[in-house]
Coordinates of C-alpha atoms and ligand atoms in Angstrom, one line a residue:
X1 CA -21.1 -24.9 15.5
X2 CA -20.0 -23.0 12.3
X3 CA -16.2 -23.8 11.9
X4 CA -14.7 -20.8 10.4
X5 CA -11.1 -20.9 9.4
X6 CA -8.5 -18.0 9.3
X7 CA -5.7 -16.9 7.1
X8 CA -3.8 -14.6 6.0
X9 CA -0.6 -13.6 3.4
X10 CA 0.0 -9.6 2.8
X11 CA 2.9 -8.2 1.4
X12 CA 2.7 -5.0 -1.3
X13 CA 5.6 -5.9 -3.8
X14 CA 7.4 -3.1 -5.1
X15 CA 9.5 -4.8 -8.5
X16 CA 11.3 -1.9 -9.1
X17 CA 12.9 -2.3 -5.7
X18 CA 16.3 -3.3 -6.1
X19 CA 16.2 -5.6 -3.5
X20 CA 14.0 -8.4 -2.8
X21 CA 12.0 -9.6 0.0
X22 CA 13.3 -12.9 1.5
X23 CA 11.4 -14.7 4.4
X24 CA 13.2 -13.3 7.3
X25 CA 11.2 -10.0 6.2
X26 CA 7.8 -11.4 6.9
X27 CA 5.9 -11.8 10.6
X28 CA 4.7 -15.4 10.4
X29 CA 2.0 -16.1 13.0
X30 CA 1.2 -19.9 13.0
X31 CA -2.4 -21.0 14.9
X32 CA -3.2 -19.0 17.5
X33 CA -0.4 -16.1 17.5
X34 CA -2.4 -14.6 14.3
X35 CA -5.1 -13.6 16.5
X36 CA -2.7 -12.0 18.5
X37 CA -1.0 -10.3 15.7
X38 CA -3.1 -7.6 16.2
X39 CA -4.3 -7.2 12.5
X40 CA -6.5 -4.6 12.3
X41 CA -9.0 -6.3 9.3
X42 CA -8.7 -10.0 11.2
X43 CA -9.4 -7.7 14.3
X44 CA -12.5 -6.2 12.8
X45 CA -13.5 -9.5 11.3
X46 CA -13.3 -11.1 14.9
X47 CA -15.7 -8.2 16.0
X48 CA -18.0 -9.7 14.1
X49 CA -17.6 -13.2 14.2
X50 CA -17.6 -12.9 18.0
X51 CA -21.0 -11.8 18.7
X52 CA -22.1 -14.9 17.0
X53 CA -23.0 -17.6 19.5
X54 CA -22.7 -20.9 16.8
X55 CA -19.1 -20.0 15.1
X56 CA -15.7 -21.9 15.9
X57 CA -13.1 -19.7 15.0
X58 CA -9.4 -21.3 13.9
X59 CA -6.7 -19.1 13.3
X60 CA -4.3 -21.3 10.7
X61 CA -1.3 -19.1 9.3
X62 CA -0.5 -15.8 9.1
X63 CA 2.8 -14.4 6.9
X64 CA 3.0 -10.5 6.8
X65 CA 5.1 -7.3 6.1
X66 CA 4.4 -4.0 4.9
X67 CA 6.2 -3.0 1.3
X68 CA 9.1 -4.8 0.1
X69 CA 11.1 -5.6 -3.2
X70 CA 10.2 -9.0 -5.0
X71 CA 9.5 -12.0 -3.1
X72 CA 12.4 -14.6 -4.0
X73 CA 10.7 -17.6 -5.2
X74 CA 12.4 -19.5 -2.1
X75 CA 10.5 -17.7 0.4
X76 CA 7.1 -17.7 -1.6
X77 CA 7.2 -21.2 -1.7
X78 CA 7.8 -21.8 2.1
X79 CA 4.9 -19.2 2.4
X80 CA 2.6 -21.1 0.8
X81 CA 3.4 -24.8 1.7
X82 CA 3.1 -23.4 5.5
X83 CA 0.0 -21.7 4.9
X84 CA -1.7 -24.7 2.8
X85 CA -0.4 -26.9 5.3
X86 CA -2.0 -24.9 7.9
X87 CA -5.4 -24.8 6.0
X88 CA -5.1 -28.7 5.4
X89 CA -4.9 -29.4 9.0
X90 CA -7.7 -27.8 10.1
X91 CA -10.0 -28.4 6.7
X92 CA -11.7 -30.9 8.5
X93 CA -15.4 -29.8 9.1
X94 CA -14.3 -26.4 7.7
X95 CA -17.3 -24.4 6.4
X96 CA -16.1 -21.6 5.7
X97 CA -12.6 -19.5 5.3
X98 CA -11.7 -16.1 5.6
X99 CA -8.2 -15.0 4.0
X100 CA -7.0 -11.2 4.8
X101 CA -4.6 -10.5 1.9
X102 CA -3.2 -7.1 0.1
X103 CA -3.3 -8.2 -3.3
X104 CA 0.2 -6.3 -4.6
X105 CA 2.3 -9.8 -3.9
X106 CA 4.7 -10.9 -6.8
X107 CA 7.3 -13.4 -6.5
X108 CA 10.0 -14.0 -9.1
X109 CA 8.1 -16.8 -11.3
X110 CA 4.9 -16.6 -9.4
X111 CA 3.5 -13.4 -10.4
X112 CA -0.3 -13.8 -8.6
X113 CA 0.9 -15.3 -5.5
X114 CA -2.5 -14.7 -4.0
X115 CA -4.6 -16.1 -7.3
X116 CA -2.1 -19.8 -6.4
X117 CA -3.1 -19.3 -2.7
X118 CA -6.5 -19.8 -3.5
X119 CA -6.3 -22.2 -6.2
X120 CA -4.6 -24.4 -3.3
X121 CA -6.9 -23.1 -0.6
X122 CA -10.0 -24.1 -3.5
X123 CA -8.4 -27.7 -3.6
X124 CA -7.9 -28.4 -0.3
X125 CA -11.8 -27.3 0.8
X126 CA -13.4 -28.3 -2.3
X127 CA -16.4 -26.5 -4.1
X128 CA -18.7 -25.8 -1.7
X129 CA -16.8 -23.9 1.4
X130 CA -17.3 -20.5 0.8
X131 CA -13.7 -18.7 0.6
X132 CA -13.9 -14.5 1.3
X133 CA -11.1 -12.5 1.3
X134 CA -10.3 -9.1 2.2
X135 CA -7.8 -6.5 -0.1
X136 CA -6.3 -3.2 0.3
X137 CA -7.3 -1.6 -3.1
X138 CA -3.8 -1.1 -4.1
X139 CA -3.5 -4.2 -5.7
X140 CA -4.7 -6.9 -9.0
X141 CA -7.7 -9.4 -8.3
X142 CA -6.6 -11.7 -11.3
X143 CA -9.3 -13.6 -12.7
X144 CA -7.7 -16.7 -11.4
X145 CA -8.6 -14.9 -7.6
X146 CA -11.6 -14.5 -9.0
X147 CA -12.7 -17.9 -9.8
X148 CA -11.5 -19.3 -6.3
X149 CA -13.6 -17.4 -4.1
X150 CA -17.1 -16.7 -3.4
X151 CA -16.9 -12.8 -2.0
X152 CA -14.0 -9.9 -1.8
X153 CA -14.1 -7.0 0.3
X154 CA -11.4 -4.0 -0.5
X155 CA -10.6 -1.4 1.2
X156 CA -12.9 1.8 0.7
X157 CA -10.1 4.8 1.9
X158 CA -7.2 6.5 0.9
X159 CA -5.1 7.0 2.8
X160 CA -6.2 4.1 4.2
X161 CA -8.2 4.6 7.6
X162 CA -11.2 1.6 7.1
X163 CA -8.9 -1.7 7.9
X164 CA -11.0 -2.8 10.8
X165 CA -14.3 -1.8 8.9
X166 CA -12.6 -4.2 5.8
X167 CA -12.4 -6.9 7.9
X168 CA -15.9 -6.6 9.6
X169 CA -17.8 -6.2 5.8
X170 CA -15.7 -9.6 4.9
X171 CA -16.3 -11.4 8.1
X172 CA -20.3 -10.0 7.4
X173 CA -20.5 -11.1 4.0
X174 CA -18.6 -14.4 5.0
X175 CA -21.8 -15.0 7.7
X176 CA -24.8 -14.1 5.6
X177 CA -22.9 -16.4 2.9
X178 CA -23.2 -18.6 5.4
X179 CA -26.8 -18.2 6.1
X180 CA -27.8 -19.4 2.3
X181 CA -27.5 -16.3 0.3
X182 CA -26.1 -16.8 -3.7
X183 CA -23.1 -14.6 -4.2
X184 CA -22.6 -13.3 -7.7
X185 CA -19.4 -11.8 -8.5
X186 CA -19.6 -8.9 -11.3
X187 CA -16.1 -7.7 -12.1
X188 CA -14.9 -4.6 -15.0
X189 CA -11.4 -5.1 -15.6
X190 CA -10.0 -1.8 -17.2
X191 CA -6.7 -1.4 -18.2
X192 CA -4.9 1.8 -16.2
X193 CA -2.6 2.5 -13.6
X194 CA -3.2 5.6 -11.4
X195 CA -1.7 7.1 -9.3
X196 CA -2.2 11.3 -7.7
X197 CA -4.0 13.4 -5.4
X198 CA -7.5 12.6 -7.3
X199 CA -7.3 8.9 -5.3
X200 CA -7.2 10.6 -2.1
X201 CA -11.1 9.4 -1.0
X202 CA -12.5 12.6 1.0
X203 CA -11.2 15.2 -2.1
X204 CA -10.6 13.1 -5.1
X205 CA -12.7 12.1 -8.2
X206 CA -11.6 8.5 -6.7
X207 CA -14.0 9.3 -3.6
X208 CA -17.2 9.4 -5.9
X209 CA -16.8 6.0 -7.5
X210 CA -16.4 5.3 -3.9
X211 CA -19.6 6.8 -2.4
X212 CA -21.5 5.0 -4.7
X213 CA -20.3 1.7 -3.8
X214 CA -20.9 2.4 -0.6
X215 CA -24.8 3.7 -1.5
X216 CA -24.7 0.2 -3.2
X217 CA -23.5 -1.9 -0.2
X218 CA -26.8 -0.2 1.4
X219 CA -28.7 -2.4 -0.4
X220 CA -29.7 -6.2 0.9
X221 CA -29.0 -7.7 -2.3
X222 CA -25.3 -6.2 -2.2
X223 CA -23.1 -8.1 -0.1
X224 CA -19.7 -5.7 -1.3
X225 CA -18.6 -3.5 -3.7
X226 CA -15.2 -2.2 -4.4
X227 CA -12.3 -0.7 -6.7
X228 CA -9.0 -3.0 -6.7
X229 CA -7.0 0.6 -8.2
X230 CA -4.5 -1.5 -9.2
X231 CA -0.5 -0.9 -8.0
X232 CA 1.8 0.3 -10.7
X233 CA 4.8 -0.5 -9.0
X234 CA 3.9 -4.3 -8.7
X235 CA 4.7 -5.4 -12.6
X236 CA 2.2 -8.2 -13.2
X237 CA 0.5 -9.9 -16.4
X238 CA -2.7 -8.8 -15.0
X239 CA -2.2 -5.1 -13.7
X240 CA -4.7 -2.9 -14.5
X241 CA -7.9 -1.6 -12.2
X242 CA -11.0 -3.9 -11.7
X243 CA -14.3 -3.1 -10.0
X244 CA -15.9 -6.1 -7.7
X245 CA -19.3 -6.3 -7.5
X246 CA -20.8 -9.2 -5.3
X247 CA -24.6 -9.5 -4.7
X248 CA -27.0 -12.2 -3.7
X249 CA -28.0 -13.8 -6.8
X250 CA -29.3 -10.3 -8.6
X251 CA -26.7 -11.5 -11.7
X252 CA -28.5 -8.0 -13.6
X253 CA -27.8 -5.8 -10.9
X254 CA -24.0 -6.8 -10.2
X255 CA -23.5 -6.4 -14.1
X256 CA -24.8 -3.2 -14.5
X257 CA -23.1 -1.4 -11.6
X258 CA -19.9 -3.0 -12.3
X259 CA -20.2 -1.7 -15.8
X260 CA -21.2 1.5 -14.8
X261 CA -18.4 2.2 -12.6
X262 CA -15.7 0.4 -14.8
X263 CA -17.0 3.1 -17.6
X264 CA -16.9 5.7 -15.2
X265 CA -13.0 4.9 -13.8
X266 CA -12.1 4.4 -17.9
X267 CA -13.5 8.1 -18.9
X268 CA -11.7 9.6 -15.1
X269 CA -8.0 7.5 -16.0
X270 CA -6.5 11.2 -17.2
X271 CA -7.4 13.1 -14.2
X272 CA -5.9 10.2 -12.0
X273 CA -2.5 11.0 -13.2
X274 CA -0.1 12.8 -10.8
X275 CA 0.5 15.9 -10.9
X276 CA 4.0 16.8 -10.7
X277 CA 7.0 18.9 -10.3
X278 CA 10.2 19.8 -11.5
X279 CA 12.6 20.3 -8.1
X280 CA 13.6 23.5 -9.7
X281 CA 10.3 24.7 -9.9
X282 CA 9.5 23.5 -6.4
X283 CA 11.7 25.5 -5.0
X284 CA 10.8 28.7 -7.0
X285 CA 7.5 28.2 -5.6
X286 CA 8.6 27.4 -1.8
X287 CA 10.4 30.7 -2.2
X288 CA 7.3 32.7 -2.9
X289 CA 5.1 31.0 -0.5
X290 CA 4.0 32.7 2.5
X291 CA 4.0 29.5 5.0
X292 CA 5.6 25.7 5.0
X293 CA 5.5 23.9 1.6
X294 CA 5.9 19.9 1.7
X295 CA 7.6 18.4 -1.2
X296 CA 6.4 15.1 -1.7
X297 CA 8.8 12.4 -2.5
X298 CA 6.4 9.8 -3.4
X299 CA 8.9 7.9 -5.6
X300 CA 11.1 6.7 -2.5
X301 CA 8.1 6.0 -0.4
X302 CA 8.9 3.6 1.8
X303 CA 5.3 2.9 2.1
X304 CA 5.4 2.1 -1.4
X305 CA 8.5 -0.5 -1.3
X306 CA 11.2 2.3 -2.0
X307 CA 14.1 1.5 0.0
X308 CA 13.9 5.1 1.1
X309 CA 17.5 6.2 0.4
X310 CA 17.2 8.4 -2.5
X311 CA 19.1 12.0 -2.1
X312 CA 17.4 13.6 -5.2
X313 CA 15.4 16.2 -3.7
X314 CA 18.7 16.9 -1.6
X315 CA 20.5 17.5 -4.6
X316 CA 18.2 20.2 -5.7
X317 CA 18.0 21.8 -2.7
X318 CA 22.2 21.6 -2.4
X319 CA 22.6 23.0 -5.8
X320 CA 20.3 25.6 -5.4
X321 CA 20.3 29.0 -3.9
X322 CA 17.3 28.3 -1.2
X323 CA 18.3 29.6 2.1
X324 CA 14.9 28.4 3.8
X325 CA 14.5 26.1 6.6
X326 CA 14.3 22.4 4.9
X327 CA 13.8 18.9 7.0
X328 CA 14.7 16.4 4.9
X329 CA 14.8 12.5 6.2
X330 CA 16.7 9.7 4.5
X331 CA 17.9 6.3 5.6
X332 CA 21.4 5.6 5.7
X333 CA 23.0 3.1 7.6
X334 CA 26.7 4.3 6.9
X335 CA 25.9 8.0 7.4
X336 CA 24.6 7.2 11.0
X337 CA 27.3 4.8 11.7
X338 CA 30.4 7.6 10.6
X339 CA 28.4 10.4 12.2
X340 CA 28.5 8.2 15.6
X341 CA 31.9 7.5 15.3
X342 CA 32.4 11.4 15.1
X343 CA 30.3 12.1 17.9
X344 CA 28.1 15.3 18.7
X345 CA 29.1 18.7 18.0
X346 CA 31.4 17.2 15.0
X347 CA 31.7 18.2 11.6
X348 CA 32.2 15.6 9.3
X349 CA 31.8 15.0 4.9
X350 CA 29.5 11.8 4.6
X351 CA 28.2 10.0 1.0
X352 CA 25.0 10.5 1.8
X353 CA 22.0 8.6 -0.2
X354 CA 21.7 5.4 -2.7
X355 CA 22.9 3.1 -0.2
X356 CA 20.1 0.7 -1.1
X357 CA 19.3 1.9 -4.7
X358 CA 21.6 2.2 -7.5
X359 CA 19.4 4.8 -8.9
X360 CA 21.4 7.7 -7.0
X361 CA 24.8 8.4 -6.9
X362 CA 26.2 9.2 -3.2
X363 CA 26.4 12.7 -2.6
X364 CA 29.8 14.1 -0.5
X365 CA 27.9 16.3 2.3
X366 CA 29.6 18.7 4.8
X367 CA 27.7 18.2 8.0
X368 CA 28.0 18.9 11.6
X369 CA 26.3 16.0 13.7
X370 CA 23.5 17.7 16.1
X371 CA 22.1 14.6 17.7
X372 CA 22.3 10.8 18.2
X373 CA 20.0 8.7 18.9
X374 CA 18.9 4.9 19.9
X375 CA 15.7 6.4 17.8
X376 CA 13.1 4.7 19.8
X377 CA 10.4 7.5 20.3
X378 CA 6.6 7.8 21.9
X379 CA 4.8 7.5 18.7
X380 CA 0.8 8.7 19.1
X381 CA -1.3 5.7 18.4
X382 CA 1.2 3.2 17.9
X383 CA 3.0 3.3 21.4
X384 CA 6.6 2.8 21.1
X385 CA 8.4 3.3 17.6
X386 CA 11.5 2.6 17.0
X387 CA 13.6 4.0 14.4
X388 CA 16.4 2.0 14.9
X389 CA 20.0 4.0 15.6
X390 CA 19.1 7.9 13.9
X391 CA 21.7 10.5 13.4
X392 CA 20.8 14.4 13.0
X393 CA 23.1 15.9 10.4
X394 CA 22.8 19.6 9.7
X395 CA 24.3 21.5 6.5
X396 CA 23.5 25.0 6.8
X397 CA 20.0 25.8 6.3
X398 CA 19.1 22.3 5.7
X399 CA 18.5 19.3 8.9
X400 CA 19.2 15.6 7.9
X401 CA 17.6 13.2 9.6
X402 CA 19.0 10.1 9.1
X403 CA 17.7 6.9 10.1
X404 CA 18.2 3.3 10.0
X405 CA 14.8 1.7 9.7
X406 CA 12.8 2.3 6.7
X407 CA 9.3 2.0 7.1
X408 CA 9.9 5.2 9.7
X409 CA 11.2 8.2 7.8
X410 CA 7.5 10.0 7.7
X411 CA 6.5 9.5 11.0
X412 CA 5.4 12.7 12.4
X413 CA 6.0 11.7 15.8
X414 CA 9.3 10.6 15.6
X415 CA 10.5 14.1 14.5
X416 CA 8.3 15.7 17.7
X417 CA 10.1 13.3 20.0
X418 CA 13.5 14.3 18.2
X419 CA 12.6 17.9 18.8
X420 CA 12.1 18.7 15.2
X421 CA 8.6 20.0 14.7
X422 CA 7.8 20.3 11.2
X423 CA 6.2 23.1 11.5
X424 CA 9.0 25.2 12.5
X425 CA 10.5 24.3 8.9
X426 CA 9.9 26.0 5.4
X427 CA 10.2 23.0 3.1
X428 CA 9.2 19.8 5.1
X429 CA 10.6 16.8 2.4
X430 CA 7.5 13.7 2.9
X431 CA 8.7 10.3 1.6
X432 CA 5.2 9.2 1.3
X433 CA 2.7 10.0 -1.6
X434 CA 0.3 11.4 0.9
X435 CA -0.5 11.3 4.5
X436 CA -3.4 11.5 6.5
X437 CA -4.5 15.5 6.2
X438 CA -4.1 16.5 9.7
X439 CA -0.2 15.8 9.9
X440 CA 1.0 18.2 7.8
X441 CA -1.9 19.6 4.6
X442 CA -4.2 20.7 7.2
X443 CA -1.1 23.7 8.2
X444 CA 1.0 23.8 4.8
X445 CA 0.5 26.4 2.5
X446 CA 1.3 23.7 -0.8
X447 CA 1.8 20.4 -1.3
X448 CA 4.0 19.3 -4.4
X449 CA 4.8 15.8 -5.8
X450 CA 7.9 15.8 -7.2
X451 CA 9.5 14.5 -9.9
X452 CA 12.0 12.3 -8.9
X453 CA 13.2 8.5 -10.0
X454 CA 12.5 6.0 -7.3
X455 CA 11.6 2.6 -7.6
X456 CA 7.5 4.0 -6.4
X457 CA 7.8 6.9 -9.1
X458 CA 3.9 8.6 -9.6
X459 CA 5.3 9.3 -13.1
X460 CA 4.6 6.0 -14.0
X461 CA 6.0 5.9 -17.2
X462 CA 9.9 6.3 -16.1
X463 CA 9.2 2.7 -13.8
X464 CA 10.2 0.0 -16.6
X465 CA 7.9 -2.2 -16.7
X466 CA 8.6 -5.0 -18.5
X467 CA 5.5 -7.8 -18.1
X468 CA 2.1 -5.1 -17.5
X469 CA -0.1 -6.2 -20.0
X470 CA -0.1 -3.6 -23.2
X471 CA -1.7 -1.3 -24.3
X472 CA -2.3 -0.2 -20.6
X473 CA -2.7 3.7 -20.1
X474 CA -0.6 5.4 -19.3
X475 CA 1.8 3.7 -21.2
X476 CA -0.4 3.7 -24.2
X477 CA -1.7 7.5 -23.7
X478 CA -3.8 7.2 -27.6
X479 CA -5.2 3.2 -26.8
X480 CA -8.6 2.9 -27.4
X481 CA -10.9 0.3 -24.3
X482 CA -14.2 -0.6 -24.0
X483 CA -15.2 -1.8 -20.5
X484 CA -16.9 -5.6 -20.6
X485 CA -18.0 -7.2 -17.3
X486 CA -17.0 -10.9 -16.3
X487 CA -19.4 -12.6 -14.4
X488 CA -18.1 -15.2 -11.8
X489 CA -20.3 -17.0 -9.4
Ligands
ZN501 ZN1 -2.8 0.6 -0.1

């Protein structure tokens, strides 16, 4: 029998957040509850370790959350003493580990939470237990990562739809690992952020680079291939974009694709900018389009680690002229408490936004309440959601949904079982950079980014980063790069 041990520590940091992400945020699964976390990469990694007849499979420590502010020092340190505690007790006879991470975790001093994880994890098995991990690609592999591990598989779709295929390429590369093979890691560090509708896998230039790796993983002697895109909102020493390339002992073969694709990504940096809007302009062009326009607000995507409160778009819409139908969701905790105070039917004047970000300045709102709710809601897929207590506020042409919990506000489902189709409005406000096409681009007429602060701002220049290493386009539009490949076996 193979022992095979399991772990896992995901968080996407967001350190423009002006919050930050304390323990109580995190789902900590210790031993056996990680298997029942119902991860979908650990689940598609079990897939695959299950049909084997020979493996012992030991779930250690699992610590998990979606996007948050940065991780106090105080709970990254608890994080990692129980998850390296966990590993220690069950290193015994270990022979090989699996680790699903996201790769986008900064703490306040440690700033490659993930690199230390398996710097410990390294220690604890020694040299020769083969460590494989598993990324979503909106993240840094630092070289210290690197060094500690013997394979990484990323994720190959955005939005993201492949997590249980992740986790079944790891847990495949893990076995044939296992069965002898030489992993050599080729990696092309290049030094960009990126962000925009050209990273969007089935229509962007982001998709080709893509394709190829996956032509490459086709191959015997390629055990994975991927792009880490980087995450611009996580400000790191090491940020930047880096192409893995692991095959079995064809050292050539993992150099030269790894350069090939790191020039490539280097000559495409410009065209994975976003492209983006001026609210004013927005409007102009919601008012001469002949069917429902979304407006993304990617900036105060929760998904991103915005706290989700910004009323900028609101603003625009407020001081404008626009007599359209708008849905516009924001999370307010305060706005939802005063509105049920008032009860249905009432018109109330609520401050309405920047409750959790400084960046926006309350705005006084005359609204008439329309619904309350306990906002838990039949969402497709995911059974019950639960948006925590949800207000609907409506001023004029424009409907306010207000919620509580954050990682909600773009759920299409929620809004169906509020009784607000999007589809019956004109501008349809989306606090996500994108979303999977069938929810709303496969019926809107335009999609816009706009631009908007917010601690997840596509305009990447207006986040403030502080400690990204420099030059780094697009900070340094004129800096000259050529790609070189590090070779780490
Ligand atoms: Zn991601």
């Amino acid at each position: 029998m193979s022992k095979i041990v399991v772990a896992n520590c995901f968080q996407e940091t967001n350190s423009f957040h002006p919050n930050s992400t304390t323990y109580e945020h995190f789902n900590v699964h210790f031993g056996q509850d990680l298997f029942e976390a119902n991860r979908q990469d650990i689940s598609g990694a079990l897939n695959v370790f299950s049909r084997q007849t020979n493996i012992e499979l030991v779930p250690a420590y699992g610590a998990g959350m979606g996007a948050g502010g940065t991780i106090t020092q105080a709970c990254f340190d608890q994080i990692a003493e129980e998850c390296l505690e966990a590993i220690e007790k069950h290193s015994t006879n270990a022979e090989a580990l699996y680790f699903s991470m996201h790769g986008a975790m900064a703490a306040e001093e440690e700033k490659d939470p993930e690199g230390y994880l398996l710097e410990e994890t390294r220690k604890i098995l020694g040299p020769n237990v083969p460590i494989v991990i598993s990324l979503d690609m909106h993240g840094t592999v630092t070289r210290r990562m690197l060094q500690n591990i013997n394979g990484a598989a990323i994720l190959h779709t955005y939005p993201h739809i492949d997590w249980y295929q992740l986790g079944k390429r790891a847990a495949s590369m893990l076995l044939r690992i296992l069965e002898g093979v030489k992993p050599i890691i080729a990696s092309v560090y290049t030094p960009t952020m990126v962000r925009g509708d050209e990273l969007k896998t089935a229509t962007g230039v982001h998709g080709t680079l893509i394709r190829h790796c996956e032509h490459l993983e086709e191959r015997n002697d390629v055990l994975a291939a991927g792009i880490m895109l980087g995450h611009p909102p996580t400000d790191v020493p090491e940020q930047g974009s880096r192409i893995v390339i692991v095959t079995d002992d064809n050292r050539e073969l993992a150099e030269q694709e790894a350069l090939k694709l790191g020039t490539d990504f280097w000559a495409l940096r410009a065209r994975m900018q976003c492209v983006l809007y001026r609210v004013e302009d927005a409007i102009k062009i919601a008012k001469k389009s002949d069917g429902p326009v979304i407006f993304s607000d990617a900036a105060d995507a929760t998904s991103s680690g915005a706290p989700g409160t910004s009323n900028a778009i609101l603003k625009g819409l407020l001081q404008s002229d626009y007599a359209g139908r708008v849905l516009f969701p924001i999370r307010d905790e305060p706005a939802v408490e005063k509105a049920m105070e008032a009860g249905i039917g009432r018109t109330i004047t609520v401050p309405l936004g920047g409750t959790k970000d400084p960046r926006f300045i309350p705005l006084e709102v005359e609204v008439t309440v329309e619904m309350l709710s306990t906002g838990k809601y039949f969402s497709q897929g995911n059974g019950m959601g639960n948006a925590g207590p949800l207000a609907i506020l409506r001023t004029n042409n424009i409907t306010i949904v207000v919620s509580t919990q954050p990682s909600v506000l773009c759920d299409y489902s929620m809004y169906l079982g509020l009784g607000q189709d999007p589809k019956k409005f004109d501008i349809i406000i989306v606090k996500l950079p994108h979303t999977p096409h069938h929810l709303y681009d496969a019926w809107a007429v335009r999609n816009m980014t706009i631009d908007v602060p917010g601690a997840a701002s596509p305009n990447i220049k207006t986040l403030g980063h502080k400690i990204v290493p420099r030059p780094i386009y697009p900070l340094d539009e004129d800096m000259s790069f050529i790609p070189s490949v590090e070779v780490f076996s």
